[in-house]
């Protein structure tokens, strides 16, 4: 089975969730951004947490978020897996590269990671912030080309950032200020241009059904059927 969840931020306690204990070798867990287990190469606690993940029976995939160490992630060579390009981090851990489409259990998943840090001004470039957090023109073109190859029809869309309409929805219900970035606008356009069954994203740190076709995910674990 395939399971979807939200940002894990390098928190190994998430993987002690009882729902994950039943997962086996054929199962896949996908994290929608801010994976966080490849952050500080000198952190011994992080190394131990990552080793624990490598011992899991199931496969762990992640969409990159805004808060990732892109120097580490991009140091891995592209690796073809399930129809799309990845960074193979370990035998059971894959970074799903931007704009790629994967076929898992006969279902197609379009993936576009990246996002904008709201606290960028408080971060240090190359230490806690990377310019690569936002998709570049080449990655957007790769996304467009792959979607065209699939006649702009996929079963699922997985992103870190949300389409603009989702941010507007949460603003309406929480009265919190939200910033609409160019990436939010681009993703909003995809809601009109691409035919899809359901969309999951993780950046808003909440678990809420935005619409029949869109879900913000954080702590919940959704089974894809």
Short mmCIF file of C-alpha atoms in Angstrom, two decimals, residues 2 25-26 28 59 61 79-86 94 96 100-109 150:
data_model
loop_
_atom_site.label_atom_id
_atom_site.label_comp_id
_atom_site.label_asym_id
_atom_site.label_seq_id
_atom_site.Cartn_x
_atom_site.Cartn_y
_atom_site.Cartn_z
CA UNK A 2 0.94 3.66 -0.39
CA UNK A 25 8.47 -4.49 2.44
CA UNK A 26 5.90 -3.74 -0.26
CA UNK A 28 5.61 3.01 0.61
CA UNK A 59 10.18 2.34 1.56
CA UNK A 61 10.00 8.69 -0.10
CA UNK A 79 18.52 7.63 -9.94
CA UNK A 80 15.69 6.32 -12.10
CA UNK A 81 12.94 4.68 -10.00
CA UNK A 82 9.31 3.83 -10.71
CA UNK A 83 9.30 5.87 -13.92
CA UNK A 84 10.80 9.09 -12.55
CA UNK A 85 14.07 10.61 -11.38
CA UNK A 86 14.98 10.44 -7.71
CA UNK A 94 14.27 8.19 -2.00
CA UNK A 96 11.34 12.41 -5.37
CA UNK A 100 8.71 14.01 -12.04
CA UNK A 101 5.87 11.51 -12.44
CA UNK A 102 6.02 8.13 -10.73
CA UNK A 103 3.91 5.02 -11.18
CA UNK A 104 3.24 3.27 -7.89
CA UNK A 105 0.79 0.37 -7.69
CA UNK A 106 -0.60 1.32 -11.11
CA UNK A 107 -1.32 4.89 -9.97
CA UNK A 108 0.47 7.96 -11.28
CA UNK A 109 1.90 10.60 -8.93
CA UNK A 150 0.92 12.18 -19.70
#
